[in-house]
């Protein structure tokens, strides 16, 4: 059964963004939080964002901003918020006990056809859902912040999650315009954060050891690797930078191992390195320019215009 109504638990940054994504897909959304003032503020924030994006031509979906806003309602009563919903997306702060409390409450009031999904970025499903009566209906749908602009969603099942829950969640994410990926099993950090932390770790070491300034290090990513990885992944890069992956490994495996063996231990992310990185924070003008570039790229993507990728060195 395809849901026509969803419930979002938590009206913070991620909750608001999920509400906008679902409304853009034509779904009725009930946004829940414990305080009416928080919900009032969230609705005003959503309204402003939608109106600004409509004016800039980057509003998602076939509906106008007003039509999408009409699909979003708010509620401070949990039972009333989830009534009629067949998909519930939890977006509370990244605190295990708080999330377990929420899912414990939901477990008592939902039916057998409701998918219980969490936005957690790092809590394993086995820690979050074990012991729930509806554990087969539980899954992690980890978005990338902000999910309205970055479509990837990591779908991570509990060991007892029913395969149909995974498939229904995957299909729903596709329907609302996201780019879901399935993890076959849970793993610390899921996949996105494992890749992200690997990059951050080496970046931190390079700055800490005085190899490069923080500003130039960020340019290596934003004006180098990031431009490539925005369009093709690392394994695709291997394939395209040689005559297939096998040929790439034949050519570059020895060099890659040589470099990788020089990587240091996991950084502590403390001390002088923190001060060194903090001293070179990007200024407001640079942040504004980056945001404008991002919006231009997003507008092209929404309009189905081709992205230009310049193939470079390996």
mmCIF file with all atom_site columns, C-alpha atoms in Angstrom, residues 6 30 42 51 60 68 73 86 93 100 108 145 147 164 168 188 198 214 247 258 262 266 270 278 294 301 305 311:
data_model
loop_
_atom_site.group_PDB
_atom_site.id
_atom_site.type_symbol
_atom_site.label_atom_id
_atom_site.label_alt_id
_atom_site.label_comp_id
_atom_site.label_asym_id
_atom_site.label_entity_id
_atom_site.label_seq_id
_atom_site.pdbx_PDB_ins_code
_atom_site.Cartn_x
_atom_site.Cartn_y
_atom_site.Cartn_z
_atom_site.occupancy
_atom_site.B_iso_or_equiv
_atom_site.pdbx_formal_charge
_atom_site.auth_seq_id
_atom_site.auth_comp_id
_atom_site.auth_asym_id
_atom_site.auth_atom_id
_atom_site.pdbx_PDB_model_num
ATOM 1  C CA . UNK A 1 6   ? 3.096  10.598 6.472   1.00 0.00 ? 6   UNK A CA 1
ATOM 2  C CA . UNK A 1 30  ? 1.582  15.862 9.875   1.00 0.00 ? 30  UNK A CA 1
ATOM 3  C CA . UNK A 1 42  ? 8.831  25.520 11.960  1.00 0.00 ? 42  UNK A CA 1
ATOM 4  C CA . UNK A 1 51  ? 8.419  30.990 -1.174  1.00 0.00 ? 51  UNK A CA 1
ATOM 5  C CA . UNK A 1 60  ? 10.699 20.870 -6.083  1.00 0.00 ? 60  UNK A CA 1
ATOM 6  C CA . UNK A 1 68  ? 2.526  22.306 -0.846  1.00 0.00 ? 68  UNK A CA 1
ATOM 7  C CA . UNK A 1 73  ? -0.318 20.432 9.266   1.00 0.00 ? 73  UNK A CA 1
ATOM 8  C CA . UNK A 1 86  ? 1.439  4.521  6.967   1.00 0.00 ? 86  UNK A CA 1
ATOM 9  C CA . UNK A 1 93  ? 17.994 14.792 18.342  1.00 0.00 ? 93  UNK A CA 1
ATOM 10 C CA . UNK A 1 100 ? 14.147 4.629  22.011  1.00 0.00 ? 100 UNK A CA 1
ATOM 11 C CA . UNK A 1 108 ? 2.118  0.937  21.271  1.00 0.00 ? 108 UNK A CA 1
ATOM 12 C CA . UNK A 1 145 ? 21.642 17.271 5.416   1.00 0.00 ? 145 UNK A CA 1
ATOM 13 C CA . UNK A 1 147 ? 17.580 16.283 2.432   1.00 0.00 ? 147 UNK A CA 1
ATOM 14 C CA . UNK A 1 164 ? 8.922  -5.812 2.380   1.00 0.00 ? 164 UNK A CA 1
ATOM 15 C CA . UNK A 1 168 ? 8.383  -0.211 0.481   1.00 0.00 ? 168 UNK A CA 1
ATOM 16 C CA . UNK A 1 188 ? 28.959 1.538  12.357  1.00 0.00 ? 188 UNK A CA 1
ATOM 17 C CA . UNK A 1 198 ? 37.929 8.746  6.021   1.00 0.00 ? 198 UNK A CA 1
ATOM 18 C CA . UNK A 1 214 ? 42.972 24.526 5.856   1.00 0.00 ? 214 UNK A CA 1
ATOM 19 C CA . UNK A 1 247 ? 43.212 -2.453 -15.705 1.00 0.00 ? 247 UNK A CA 1
ATOM 20 C CA . UNK A 1 258 ? 52.434 2.946  -1.119  1.00 0.00 ? 258 UNK A CA 1
ATOM 21 C CA . UNK A 1 262 ? 51.807 6.341  4.955   1.00 0.00 ? 262 UNK A CA 1
ATOM 22 C CA . UNK A 1 266 ? 43.020 8.135  13.774  1.00 0.00 ? 266 UNK A CA 1
ATOM 23 C CA . UNK A 1 270 ? 41.751 18.196 19.660  1.00 0.00 ? 270 UNK A CA 1
ATOM 24 C CA . UNK A 1 278 ? 39.396 27.266 13.295  1.00 0.00 ? 278 UNK A CA 1
ATOM 25 C CA . UNK A 1 294 ? 24.890 25.324 -5.259  1.00 0.00 ? 294 UNK A CA 1
ATOM 26 C CA . UNK A 1 301 ? 19.232 19.392 -11.933 1.00 0.00 ? 301 UNK A CA 1
ATOM 27 C CA . UNK A 1 305 ? 19.573 20.072 -17.786 1.00 0.00 ? 305 UNK A CA 1
ATOM 28 C CA . UNK A 1 311 ? 37.281 14.089 -17.107 1.00 0.00 ? 311 UNK A CA 1
#
